[in-house]
Amino acid sequence: MPLANDGDGSLTELISSLLSRIPNLLSFKSKWSSIRLKLHHLNTHLPDLPNHLSLDLLASLRETLLHAASVAARCEGPDLPDGKLKTQSDVDSITARLDRHVKDAEILIRTGTVSIPSEKKESTAARNLVIRLQIGGAESKLSAIDSLLREDDKNLMISVSQGVVPVLVRLLDSCTSQSTKEKVVSLISRISTMESSKDVLIAEGLSLLNHLLRVLESGSGFGKEKACVALQALSSLSKENARAIGCRGGISSLLEICQAGTPASQGFAAGVLRNLALFGEIKESFVEEKAVFVLVSLGSSGTVLAKENAVGCLGNLASGDEEMMVLIVREGGVKCLKSFWDSVSDDAERIEVGVVLLKNLALCSVVREVVVSEGFIPRLVPVLSCGVLGVRIAAAEAVSSLGFTSKSRREIGESGCVGALIYMLDGKAMEEKEAASKALSTLLVCTSNRKIFRKSDKGVLSLVRLLDPKITKLDKRYTVSALELLVTSKKCRKQVVAAGACLHLQKLVEMDVEGAKKLAENLARSKIWGVFARP
């Protein structure tokens, strides 16, 4: 490429001049000898540098060479007019700057920044920004970061495809400016919200996680918020990431943000904790850090997002852990849940975490009475028929657990849950059908609930359909149990037989399904029996 000329001469002339002077310098000979090697290296690179993106490097190199010429002049004699320490510092500075120039030149040549004719303009621009992050000084790199922050999501993803993520992580390794680090973290947080970035982020592993955790500990409010966004994505992408965050003191930092962070950062921090709480081996850390108290407080008074994530975290902590269930109730978790539930009752998607927490708490015999006394049974009715599958399933499972006494079963039936559960029997998902049949097998123990069920035109037919052996991945014990309760009525028994239950039961008996033989024998005693041969 053509090298710029000005009053001080071209770069090649400046390098040649220095190379000729260095052998005659009397002070710091070994250091100047090292500089001479670097100048030779640079001289060989100059012709290969691409025209664009090299201007900053060339300008910076010219400045270094002029400074080197000035310092060399001071080293020509035995006396050092600026003193030994000052001159030595200047020589060391020149060495470091030349090292950086050599590295930058190698990056520019290796990455081939010359435009490819078939390459789209956006791809070229993205590639150039990625290169700018790797060359030059702090100001040049900061300028590239700012440019990337201004890009829209489409162009930012092009940068991801051009390898920007590992470059950003290496920048975090070398960067000393806290504000620059937080801008890099802001970029990473944006990238983490893009689905297609998943594999790229996972590839950076612990190096990226450790940088984000350090920002959690000592960053500004802005930095902590952005770190939480990235950690929320990373902890949901990989079990290893979640465990690493939990094992490296992340829970303590996240809880501190939940208590004293900005409203936005509280929501994201609770989101990370929600992901971490899925792993049993990390739950002990939650107990040690008194996380339940913090989460209950946030779930009662935070932003909508913070409440949702805090309640979701409590639901994950409660899963399969009775001691945790009791602790959550003791810390005010039921009232927190009630407040959250009522605040999002019109939002079926947000309420799911509340229904899951209720379902998990209801599994604990010590907690059930508290849940029922707080009025959650009537709250279940509308969510059983909402438009979100996961909510309906969790609500039906909660009904199964809350129907633990004659009184509660009767209350559930009178609240209107039976009709909604009958409707769920015809749902598309096997999980929904099974949850509904399980709940009905509990509720139909109550005589008044059986009366409610019999008023439905399709309830019996829907249950009998689920007996079909062709329907796999469905636990038929609950369906058989519900029908066994219903056939105590002569009218229902006739309906069950007329719906074709006998043929299905013959197969289920052969499959040794629990309760199938007893139900078959019960139906066999009916006067209208004539389809299923008795064993």
Short mmCIF file of C-alpha atoms in Angstrom, two decimals:
data_model
loop_
_atom_site.label_atom_id
_atom_site.label_comp_id
_atom_site.label_asym_id
_atom_site.label_seq_id
_atom_site.Cartn_x
_atom_site.Cartn_y
_atom_site.Cartn_z
CA MET A 1 0.00 0.00 0.00
CA PRO A 2 1.20 3.58 -0.46
CA LEU A 3 2.69 4.94 2.71
CA ALA A 4 1.88 8.49 3.74
CA ASN A 5 4.50 11.19 3.28
CA ASP A 6 4.74 14.39 5.21
CA GLY A 7 7.44 16.77 6.45
CA ASP A 8 8.91 14.02 8.62
CA GLY A 9 9.24 11.54 5.74
CA SER A 10 7.58 8.22 5.04
CA LEU A 11 7.32 5.45 7.61
CA THR A 12 9.90 3.37 5.78
CA GLU A 13 12.31 6.29 5.84
CA LEU A 14 11.73 6.81 9.58
CA ILE A 15 12.33 3.12 10.27
CA SER A 16 15.45 3.05 8.09
CA SER A 17 16.80 6.10 9.87
CA LEU A 18 16.30 4.51 13.28
CA LEU A 19 17.80 1.21 12.17
CA SER A 20 20.94 2.98 11.02
CA ARG A 21 21.27 4.98 14.28
CA ILE A 22 20.69 2.19 16.79
CA PRO A 23 24.11 0.45 16.43
CA ASN A 24 25.80 3.72 17.41
CA LEU A 25 23.76 4.37 20.58
CA LEU A 26 25.78 4.16 23.78
CA SER A 27 23.02 3.90 26.43
CA PHE A 28 20.64 0.93 26.98
CA LYS A 29 22.20 -1.04 24.14
CA SER A 30 20.36 -4.29 24.90
CA LYS A 31 16.99 -2.52 24.95
CA TRP A 32 17.70 -0.75 21.69
CA SER A 33 18.82 -4.04 20.18
CA SER A 34 15.40 -5.46 21.02
CA ILE A 35 13.74 -2.39 19.48
CA ARG A 36 15.82 -2.90 16.33
CA LEU A 37 14.37 -6.42 15.90
CA LYS A 38 10.84 -5.09 16.28
CA LEU A 39 11.50 -2.38 13.69
CA HIS A 40 12.75 -4.99 11.22
CA HIS A 41 9.58 -7.00 11.87
CA LEU A 42 7.37 -4.00 11.27
CA ASN A 43 9.25 -3.04 8.13
CA THR A 44 8.47 -6.43 6.60
CA HIS A 45 4.77 -6.09 7.51
CA LEU A 46 4.14 -2.61 6.11
CA PRO A 47 3.76 -3.59 2.42
CA ASP A 48 1.13 -6.23 3.33
CA LEU A 49 -1.14 -3.98 5.35
CA PRO A 50 -4.61 -3.43 3.78
CA ASN A 51 -5.59 0.07 2.75
CA HIS A 52 -8.59 0.43 5.05
CA LEU A 53 -8.50 0.09 8.83
CA SER A 54 -4.73 0.66 8.76
CA LEU A 55 -4.86 4.44 9.00
CA ASP A 56 -5.11 4.46 12.81
CA LEU A 57 -2.25 1.99 13.07
CA LEU A 58 -0.06 4.00 10.68
CA ALA A 59 -0.75 7.26 12.49
CA SER A 60 0.04 5.68 15.85
CA LEU A 61 3.17 4.04 14.44
CA ARG A 62 4.39 7.37 13.04
CA GLU A 63 3.95 8.94 16.48
CA THR A 64 5.94 6.11 18.09
CA LEU A 65 8.75 6.36 15.53
CA LEU A 66 9.10 10.12 15.97
CA HIS A 67 9.20 9.65 19.75
CA ALA A 68 11.78 6.88 19.33
CA ALA A 69 13.97 9.14 17.20
CA SER A 70 13.84 11.80 19.91
CA VAL A 71 14.77 9.35 22.66
CA ALA A 72 17.52 7.81 20.50
CA ALA A 73 19.08 11.25 20.17
CA ARG A 74 19.36 11.37 23.96
CA CYS A 75 21.07 7.98 24.04
CA GLU A 76 23.84 8.78 21.55
CA GLY A 77 26.30 9.91 24.23
CA PRO A 78 27.21 8.58 27.67
CA ASP A 79 25.42 11.42 29.43
CA LEU A 80 21.63 11.29 29.71
CA PRO A 81 20.28 14.88 29.85
CA ASP A 82 16.86 13.73 31.20
CA GLY A 83 18.33 11.32 33.71
CA LYS A 84 18.69 7.55 33.61
CA LEU A 85 15.30 6.58 35.09
CA LYS A 86 13.30 8.92 32.85
CA THR A 87 15.19 7.82 29.72
CA GLN A 88 14.86 4.13 30.64
CA SER A 89 11.11 4.61 31.13
CA ASP A 90 10.86 6.22 27.68
CA VAL A 91 12.79 3.37 26.05
CA ASP A 92 10.55 0.78 27.76
CA SER A 93 7.48 2.68 26.60
CA ILE A 94 8.74 2.59 23.00
CA THR A 95 9.31 -1.18 23.30
CA ALA A 96 5.76 -1.75 24.58
CA ARG A 97 4.23 0.45 21.88
CA LEU A 98 6.16 -1.32 19.13
CA ASP A 99 5.00 -4.68 20.52
CA ARG A 100 1.43 -3.49 20.21
CA HIS A 101 2.01 -2.22 16.67
CA VAL A 102 3.50 -5.57 15.62
CA LYS A 103 0.54 -7.42 17.11
CA ASP A 104 -1.96 -5.07 15.44
CA ALA A 105 -0.23 -5.42 12.07
CA GLU A 106 -0.31 -9.21 12.35
CA ILE A 107 -4.03 -9.15 13.19
CA LEU A 108 -4.80 -6.90 10.24
CA ILE A 109 -2.88 -9.09 7.82
CA ARG A 110 -4.10 -12.40 9.27
CA THR A 111 -7.77 -11.45 9.20
CA GLY A 112 -7.58 -10.30 5.62
CA THR A 113 -9.46 -7.05 5.90
CA VAL A 114 -9.43 -6.39 2.17
CA SER A 115 -13.06 -6.40 1.05
CA ILE A 116 -14.27 -9.56 -0.66
CA PRO A 117 -16.27 -8.68 -3.79
CA SER A 118 -19.04 -11.19 -3.03
CA GLU A 119 -19.29 -10.20 0.63
CA LYS A 120 -22.26 -8.10 1.71
CA LYS A 121 -21.60 -4.60 2.90
CA GLU A 122 -23.00 -5.41 6.37
CA SER A 123 -20.65 -8.37 6.79
CA THR A 124 -17.64 -6.31 5.81
CA ALA A 125 -18.59 -3.56 8.25
CA ALA A 126 -19.14 -6.08 11.04
CA ARG A 127 -15.80 -7.77 10.37
CA ASN A 128 -14.04 -4.44 10.41
CA LEU A 129 -15.57 -3.57 13.79
CA VAL A 130 -14.42 -6.89 15.21
CA ILE A 131 -10.89 -6.14 13.99
CA ARG A 132 -10.97 -2.64 15.46
CA LEU A 133 -11.66 -4.22 18.86
CA GLN A 134 -8.32 -6.03 18.60
CA ILE A 135 -5.98 -3.29 17.39
CA GLY A 136 -4.85 0.09 18.57
CA GLY A 137 -5.05 1.66 21.98
CA ALA A 138 -7.81 1.93 24.56
CA GLU A 139 -9.50 4.87 22.82
CA SER A 140 -9.64 3.06 19.49
CA LYS A 141 -11.13 -0.05 21.07
CA LEU A 142 -13.63 2.00 23.06
CA SER A 143 -14.74 3.67 19.84
CA ALA A 144 -15.36 0.24 18.29
CA ILE A 145 -17.34 -0.85 21.36
CA ASP A 146 -19.51 2.27 21.12
CA SER A 147 -20.10 1.57 17.44
CA LEU A 148 -21.23 -1.96 18.21
CA LEU A 149 -23.55 -0.71 20.95
CA ARG A 150 -25.24 1.52 18.40
CA GLU A 151 -25.81 -1.35 15.95
CA ASP A 152 -29.26 -2.89 15.62
CA ASP A 153 -29.77 -6.53 16.58
CA LYS A 154 -29.40 -7.77 13.00
CA ASN A 155 -25.99 -6.19 12.51
CA LEU A 156 -24.90 -7.19 15.99
CA MET A 157 -25.67 -10.80 15.16
CA ILE A 158 -23.58 -10.45 12.01
CA SER A 159 -20.73 -9.37 14.29
CA VAL A 160 -21.35 -12.48 16.40
CA SER A 161 -20.99 -14.61 13.27
CA GLN A 162 -17.73 -12.77 12.58
CA GLY A 163 -16.34 -13.83 15.97
CA VAL A 164 -16.98 -10.82 18.19
CA VAL A 165 -17.82 -12.78 21.37
CA PRO A 166 -14.37 -14.35 22.01
CA VAL A 167 -12.79 -11.00 21.13
CA LEU A 168 -14.98 -9.29 23.75
CA VAL A 169 -14.03 -11.88 26.36
CA ARG A 170 -10.32 -11.38 25.62
CA LEU A 171 -10.90 -7.65 25.94
CA LEU A 172 -12.31 -8.25 29.43
CA ASP A 173 -9.11 -10.16 30.24
CA SER A 174 -6.88 -7.22 29.33
CA CYS A 175 -9.04 -4.19 30.04
CA THR A 176 -8.29 -2.15 33.18
CA SER A 177 -11.01 0.49 32.81
CA GLN A 178 -14.15 -0.35 34.79
CA SER A 179 -16.37 1.75 32.51
CA THR A 180 -15.01 0.02 29.39
CA LYS A 181 -15.53 -3.39 31.01
CA GLU A 182 -19.14 -2.52 31.74
CA LYS A 183 -19.69 -1.44 28.15
CA VAL A 184 -18.33 -4.81 27.02
CA VAL A 185 -20.64 -6.55 29.50
CA SER A 186 -23.52 -4.49 28.11
CA LEU A 187 -22.70 -5.79 24.63
CA ILE A 188 -22.53 -9.36 25.90
CA SER A 189 -25.87 -8.96 27.68
CA ARG A 190 -27.51 -7.87 24.43
CA ILE A 191 -25.99 -10.80 22.59
CA SER A 192 -27.15 -13.19 25.33
CA THR A 193 -30.79 -12.30 24.64
CA MET A 194 -30.49 -13.52 21.04
CA GLU A 195 -31.36 -17.18 20.61
CA SER A 196 -28.78 -17.86 17.93
CA SER A 197 -25.94 -16.79 20.25
CA LYS A 198 -26.38 -19.82 22.53
CA ASP A 199 -23.50 -21.99 21.35
CA VAL A 200 -21.10 -19.06 21.04
CA LEU A 201 -21.66 -17.99 24.64
CA ILE A 202 -21.42 -21.53 26.02
CA ALA A 203 -18.07 -21.92 24.24
CA GLU A 204 -16.58 -19.12 26.36
CA GLY A 205 -17.26 -21.11 29.53
CA LEU A 206 -15.83 -20.14 32.89
CA SER A 207 -13.76 -17.25 31.56
CA LEU A 208 -16.88 -15.28 30.67
CA LEU A 209 -18.72 -16.33 33.83
CA ASN A 210 -15.90 -15.19 36.08
CA HIS A 211 -15.82 -11.74 34.48
CA LEU A 212 -19.58 -11.36 34.88
CA LEU A 213 -19.43 -12.46 38.51
CA ARG A 214 -16.71 -9.90 39.23
CA VAL A 215 -18.96 -7.18 37.81
CA LEU A 216 -21.73 -8.43 40.13
CA GLU A 217 -19.42 -7.94 43.08
CA SER A 218 -17.90 -4.57 42.31
CA GLY A 219 -19.59 -3.01 39.28
CA SER A 220 -21.88 -0.01 39.08
CA GLY A 221 -25.66 -0.37 39.16
CA PHE A 222 -25.66 -0.32 35.35
CA GLY A 223 -22.92 -2.94 35.14
CA LYS A 224 -24.61 -5.25 37.62
CA GLU A 225 -27.89 -5.03 35.72
CA LYS A 226 -26.24 -5.97 32.43
CA ALA A 227 -24.23 -8.76 34.07
CA CYS A 228 -27.46 -10.19 35.50
CA VAL A 229 -29.07 -10.19 32.04
CA ALA A 230 -26.16 -12.17 30.64
CA LEU A 231 -26.01 -14.54 33.62
CA GLN A 232 -29.74 -15.20 33.37
CA ALA A 233 -29.25 -16.39 29.81
CA LEU A 234 -26.08 -18.34 30.56
CA SER A 235 -27.58 -20.11 33.58
CA SER A 236 -30.51 -21.27 31.47
CA LEU A 237 -28.32 -22.54 28.65
CA SER A 238 -26.16 -24.99 30.56
CA LYS A 239 -26.26 -26.94 33.83
CA GLU A 240 -22.51 -26.49 34.12
CA ASN A 241 -22.89 -22.72 33.94
CA ALA A 242 -25.59 -22.72 36.61
CA ARG A 243 -23.51 -24.85 38.95
CA ALA A 244 -20.43 -22.70 38.35
CA ILE A 245 -22.34 -19.53 39.26
CA GLY A 246 -23.66 -21.16 42.41
CA CYS A 247 -20.24 -22.47 43.44
CA ARG A 248 -18.41 -19.18 42.90
CA GLY A 249 -20.29 -17.00 45.36
CA GLY A 250 -22.81 -15.83 42.81
CA ILE A 251 -25.83 -16.45 45.04
CA SER A 252 -24.61 -14.03 47.69
CA SER A 253 -24.00 -11.26 45.13
CA LEU A 254 -27.35 -11.86 43.44
CA LEU A 255 -29.24 -11.73 46.74
CA GLU A 256 -27.51 -8.46 47.59
CA ILE A 257 -28.78 -7.03 44.31
CA CYS A 258 -32.28 -8.34 45.09
CA GLN A 259 -32.17 -6.33 48.30
CA ALA A 260 -30.41 -3.14 47.28
CA GLY A 261 -30.10 -3.07 43.48
CA THR A 262 -31.98 -0.97 40.97
CA PRO A 263 -35.55 -2.13 40.24
CA ALA A 264 -34.48 -3.49 36.86
CA SER A 265 -31.42 -5.32 38.22
CA GLN A 266 -33.53 -6.89 40.99
CA GLY A 267 -35.76 -8.53 38.40
CA PHE A 268 -32.84 -9.93 36.42
CA ALA A 269 -30.95 -11.06 39.54
CA ALA A 270 -34.04 -12.95 40.71
CA GLY A 271 -34.20 -14.50 37.25
CA VAL A 272 -30.67 -15.89 37.64
CA LEU A 273 -31.55 -17.24 41.08
CA ARG A 274 -34.67 -18.83 39.63
CA ASN A 275 -32.49 -20.79 37.20
CA LEU A 276 -30.00 -21.78 39.89
CA ALA A 277 -32.74 -23.05 42.21
CA LEU A 278 -33.49 -25.87 39.77
CA PHE A 279 -30.40 -27.73 40.94
CA GLY A 280 -30.64 -29.64 44.19
CA GLU A 281 -26.94 -29.44 45.01
CA ILE A 282 -27.13 -25.63 45.04
CA LYS A 283 -30.15 -25.37 47.37
CA GLU A 284 -27.99 -25.60 50.48
CA SER A 285 -26.33 -22.33 49.48
CA PHE A 286 -29.77 -20.69 49.31
CA VAL A 287 -30.45 -21.77 52.90
CA GLU A 288 -27.03 -20.60 54.12
CA GLU A 289 -27.53 -17.18 52.52
CA LYS A 290 -31.07 -16.84 53.96
CA ALA A 291 -32.36 -16.49 50.43
CA VAL A 292 -35.99 -17.36 51.20
CA PHE A 293 -36.49 -14.24 53.32
CA VAL A 294 -35.03 -12.05 50.56
CA LEU A 295 -37.11 -13.73 47.84
CA VAL A 296 -40.34 -13.48 49.81
CA SER A 297 -39.71 -9.77 50.41
CA LEU A 298 -38.97 -9.18 46.72
CA GLY A 299 -41.97 -11.26 45.66
CA SER A 300 -44.17 -9.02 47.79
CA SER A 301 -42.84 -5.60 46.87
CA GLY A 302 -40.67 -5.68 43.72
CA THR A 303 -41.46 -4.86 40.11
CA VAL A 304 -43.74 -7.20 38.18
CA LEU A 305 -40.71 -8.98 36.70
CA ALA A 306 -38.97 -9.16 40.08
CA LYS A 307 -42.07 -10.63 41.72
CA GLU A 308 -42.49 -13.20 38.94
CA ASN A 309 -38.89 -14.35 39.13
CA ALA A 310 -38.82 -14.36 42.94
CA VAL A 311 -41.98 -16.48 43.11
CA GLY A 312 -40.60 -18.70 40.34
CA CYS A 313 -37.41 -19.16 42.35
CA LEU A 314 -39.40 -20.10 45.47
CA GLY A 315 -41.35 -22.62 43.39
CA ASN A 316 -38.12 -24.24 42.18
CA LEU A 317 -36.69 -24.31 45.70
CA ALA A 318 -39.86 -25.96 47.04
CA SER A 319 -39.85 -28.72 44.44
CA GLY A 320 -39.40 -32.08 46.20
CA ASP A 321 -38.11 -30.52 49.43
CA GLU A 322 -40.51 -30.52 52.40
CA GLU A 323 -38.11 -28.69 54.67
CA MET A 324 -37.88 -25.90 52.12
CA MET A 325 -41.67 -25.83 51.77
CA VAL A 326 -42.05 -25.34 55.52
CA LEU A 327 -39.33 -22.65 55.53
CA ILE A 328 -41.08 -20.77 52.72
CA VAL A 329 -44.38 -20.78 54.64
CA ARG A 330 -42.65 -19.76 57.87
CA GLU A 331 -41.05 -16.77 56.10
CA GLY A 332 -44.41 -15.54 54.80
CA GLY A 333 -44.36 -17.28 51.42
CA VAL A 334 -48.08 -18.05 51.31
CA LYS A 335 -49.09 -14.43 51.79
CA CYS A 336 -46.46 -13.41 49.24
CA LEU A 337 -47.93 -15.92 46.79
CA LYS A 338 -51.44 -14.66 47.45
CA SER A 339 -50.39 -11.08 46.81
CA PHE A 340 -48.58 -12.01 43.60
CA TRP A 341 -51.45 -14.19 42.37
CA ASP A 342 -54.00 -11.43 42.80
CA SER A 343 -51.75 -8.85 41.14
CA VAL A 344 -51.35 -10.92 37.94
CA SER A 345 -54.65 -12.82 37.92
CA ASP A 346 -55.45 -11.47 34.45
CA ASP A 347 -52.09 -12.53 33.01
CA ALA A 348 -52.19 -16.31 32.45
CA GLU A 349 -48.53 -16.52 31.44
CA ARG A 350 -47.17 -14.64 34.46
CA ILE A 351 -49.35 -16.51 36.93
CA GLU A 352 -47.81 -19.86 35.99
CA VAL A 353 -44.93 -19.52 38.48
CA GLY A 354 -47.51 -18.85 41.21
CA VAL A 355 -49.53 -21.94 40.32
CA VAL A 356 -46.37 -24.05 40.28
CA LEU A 357 -45.38 -22.76 43.73
CA LEU A 358 -48.88 -23.55 45.01
CA LYS A 359 -48.71 -27.04 43.50
CA ASN A 360 -45.36 -27.70 45.17
CA LEU A 361 -46.42 -26.33 48.55
CA ALA A 362 -49.61 -28.40 48.45
CA LEU A 363 -47.53 -31.59 48.35
CA CYS A 364 -46.51 -30.97 51.96
CA SER A 365 -49.07 -32.25 54.48
CA VAL A 366 -48.04 -29.60 57.03
CA VAL A 367 -48.61 -26.79 54.54
CA ARG A 368 -51.87 -27.83 52.87
CA GLU A 369 -54.17 -26.53 55.59
CA VAL A 370 -52.44 -23.14 55.51
CA VAL A 371 -52.89 -22.94 51.73
CA VAL A 372 -56.57 -23.87 51.91
CA SER A 373 -57.22 -21.45 54.78
CA GLU A 374 -55.73 -18.61 52.74
CA GLY A 375 -58.46 -19.05 50.10
CA PHE A 376 -56.53 -20.62 47.22
CA ILE A 377 -59.22 -23.14 46.23
CA PRO A 378 -61.55 -20.58 44.58
CA ARG A 379 -58.48 -19.00 42.96
CA LEU A 380 -57.80 -22.27 41.12
CA VAL A 381 -61.08 -22.28 39.18
CA PRO A 382 -60.24 -19.63 36.55
CA VAL A 383 -56.69 -20.90 35.96
CA LEU A 384 -57.96 -24.43 35.28
CA SER A 385 -59.60 -23.12 32.14
CA CYS A 386 -57.01 -20.50 31.09
CA GLY A 387 -55.26 -20.58 27.74
CA VAL A 388 -51.81 -21.65 28.98
CA LEU A 389 -51.21 -25.39 29.05
CA GLY A 390 -48.59 -25.35 31.81
CA VAL A 391 -50.88 -23.34 34.07
CA ARG A 392 -53.77 -25.76 33.61
CA ILE A 393 -51.59 -28.79 34.32
CA ALA A 394 -50.05 -27.25 37.45
CA ALA A 395 -53.49 -26.17 38.69
CA ALA A 396 -54.92 -29.69 38.21
CA GLU A 397 -51.96 -31.16 40.11
CA ALA A 398 -52.58 -28.65 42.91
CA VAL A 399 -56.23 -29.79 43.06
CA SER A 400 -55.05 -33.39 43.47
CA SER A 401 -52.98 -32.45 46.52
CA LEU A 402 -55.45 -30.02 48.09
CA GLY A 403 -58.27 -32.56 48.04
CA PHE A 404 -56.81 -34.23 51.12
CA THR A 405 -59.93 -34.16 53.33
CA SER A 406 -63.65 -34.61 52.78
CA LYS A 407 -64.12 -30.94 53.56
CA SER A 408 -61.53 -29.70 51.07
CA ARG A 409 -62.78 -32.07 48.34
CA ARG A 410 -66.29 -30.78 48.81
CA GLU A 411 -65.08 -27.16 48.78
CA ILE A 412 -63.15 -27.77 45.54
CA GLY A 413 -66.21 -29.32 43.93
CA GLU A 414 -68.52 -26.51 45.03
CA SER A 415 -66.05 -23.91 43.69
CA GLY A 416 -66.58 -25.19 40.14
CA CYS A 417 -63.36 -27.15 39.49
CA VAL A 418 -65.05 -30.38 38.37
CA GLY A 419 -66.40 -28.92 35.14
CA ALA A 420 -63.04 -27.45 34.20
CA LEU A 421 -61.31 -30.78 34.84
CA ILE A 422 -63.82 -32.62 32.63
CA TYR A 423 -62.99 -30.19 29.84
CA MET A 424 -59.27 -30.87 30.34
CA LEU A 425 -59.83 -34.60 29.77
CA ASP A 426 -60.19 -33.78 26.07
CA GLY A 427 -57.03 -31.68 25.91
CA LYS A 428 -54.40 -32.39 23.27
CA ALA A 429 -51.48 -32.97 25.63
CA MET A 430 -51.17 -36.29 27.47
CA GLU A 431 -49.88 -34.42 30.52
CA GLU A 432 -53.10 -32.40 30.68
CA LYS A 433 -55.33 -35.48 30.33
CA GLU A 434 -53.41 -37.29 33.04
CA ALA A 435 -53.40 -34.34 35.45
CA ALA A 436 -57.17 -33.94 35.02
CA SER A 437 -57.93 -37.65 35.52
CA LYS A 438 -55.69 -37.73 38.59
CA ALA A 439 -57.47 -34.72 40.11
CA LEU A 440 -60.89 -36.27 39.37
CA SER A 441 -59.85 -39.56 40.95
CA THR A 442 -59.33 -37.57 44.15
CA LEU A 443 -62.43 -35.37 43.96
CA LEU A 444 -64.89 -38.11 43.03
CA VAL A 445 -64.36 -39.76 46.40
CA CYS A 446 -66.83 -37.10 47.53
CA THR A 447 -70.49 -38.00 46.80
CA SER A 448 -71.48 -34.41 46.00
CA ASN A 449 -68.69 -34.19 43.43
CA ARG A 450 -69.92 -37.34 41.71
CA LYS A 451 -73.34 -35.72 41.41
CA ILE A 452 -71.72 -32.68 39.81
CA PHE A 453 -69.76 -34.91 37.44
CA ARG A 454 -72.85 -36.86 36.32
CA LYS A 455 -74.49 -33.64 35.19
CA SER A 456 -71.91 -33.41 32.42
CA ASP A 457 -72.95 -34.89 29.08
CA LYS A 458 -69.42 -35.87 28.09
CA GLY A 459 -67.61 -36.61 31.37
CA VAL A 460 -68.03 -40.40 31.31
CA LEU A 461 -67.30 -40.67 27.59
CA SER A 462 -64.12 -38.61 27.98
CA LEU A 463 -62.85 -40.84 30.78
CA VAL A 464 -63.65 -44.07 28.91
CA ARG A 465 -61.74 -42.80 25.86
CA LEU A 466 -58.64 -42.52 28.03
CA LEU A 467 -58.87 -46.26 28.77
CA ASP A 468 -57.95 -47.01 25.16
CA PRO A 469 -54.66 -48.99 25.25
CA LYS A 470 -53.64 -47.25 22.04
CA ILE A 471 -53.27 -44.05 24.04
CA THR A 472 -49.73 -44.40 25.37
CA LYS A 473 -47.70 -42.26 27.80
CA LEU A 474 -50.76 -41.91 30.03
CA ASP A 475 -50.97 -43.40 33.51
CA LYS A 476 -54.36 -45.11 33.33
CA ARG A 477 -54.55 -45.86 37.05
CA TYR A 478 -56.19 -42.51 37.69
CA THR A 479 -58.75 -42.98 34.91
CA VAL A 480 -59.61 -46.45 36.20
CA SER A 481 -59.87 -45.10 39.76
CA ALA A 482 -62.20 -42.28 38.72
CA LEU A 483 -64.47 -44.68 36.80
CA GLU A 484 -64.51 -47.12 39.72
CA LEU A 485 -65.94 -44.34 41.87
CA LEU A 486 -68.52 -43.41 39.26
CA VAL A 487 -69.90 -46.90 38.56
CA THR A 488 -71.36 -47.09 42.05
CA SER A 489 -74.25 -45.36 40.26
CA LYS A 490 -76.36 -47.69 38.10
CA LYS A 491 -76.90 -44.94 35.55
CA CYS A 492 -73.16 -44.23 35.30
CA ARG A 493 -72.38 -47.94 35.07
CA LYS A 494 -74.62 -48.23 32.05
CA GLN A 495 -72.96 -45.18 30.48
CA VAL A 496 -69.51 -46.61 31.06
CA VAL A 497 -70.39 -49.93 29.42
CA ALA A 498 -72.20 -48.24 26.55
CA ALA A 499 -69.12 -46.08 25.90
CA GLY A 500 -67.06 -49.21 25.23
CA ALA A 501 -65.13 -49.52 28.48
CA CYS A 502 -65.32 -53.34 28.53
CA LEU A 503 -63.22 -53.86 25.40
CA HIS A 504 -60.56 -51.48 26.70
CA LEU A 505 -60.55 -53.09 30.13
CA GLN A 506 -59.94 -56.54 28.69
CA LYS A 507 -56.66 -55.27 27.26
CA LEU A 508 -55.80 -53.32 30.42
CA VAL A 509 -56.31 -56.40 32.57
CA GLU A 510 -53.87 -58.27 30.35
CA MET A 511 -51.46 -55.34 30.76
CA ASP A 512 -51.88 -55.64 34.54
CA VAL A 513 -52.99 -52.01 34.96
CA GLU A 514 -53.75 -51.33 38.62
CA GLY A 515 -57.50 -51.40 39.36
CA ALA A 516 -58.50 -52.57 35.87
CA LYS A 517 -59.50 -56.09 36.98
CA LYS A 518 -61.64 -54.80 39.86
CA LEU A 519 -63.44 -52.34 37.56
CA ALA A 520 -64.00 -55.05 34.95
CA GLU A 521 -65.49 -57.37 37.55
CA ASN A 522 -67.72 -54.60 38.81
CA LEU A 523 -69.05 -53.97 35.31
CA ALA A 524 -69.45 -57.72 34.72
CA ARG A 525 -72.08 -57.87 37.44
CA SER A 526 -74.24 -55.51 35.43
CA LYS A 527 -77.28 -57.04 33.72
CA ILE A 528 -76.27 -55.37 30.44
CA TRP A 529 -72.92 -57.18 30.37
CA GLY A 530 -72.38 -58.99 27.13
CA VAL A 531 -69.34 -57.63 25.49
CA PHE A 532 -66.44 -58.52 27.73
CA ALA A 533 -65.99 -62.24 28.53
CA ARG A 534 -65.34 -62.85 32.21
CA PRO A 535 -62.03 -64.53 33.06
#
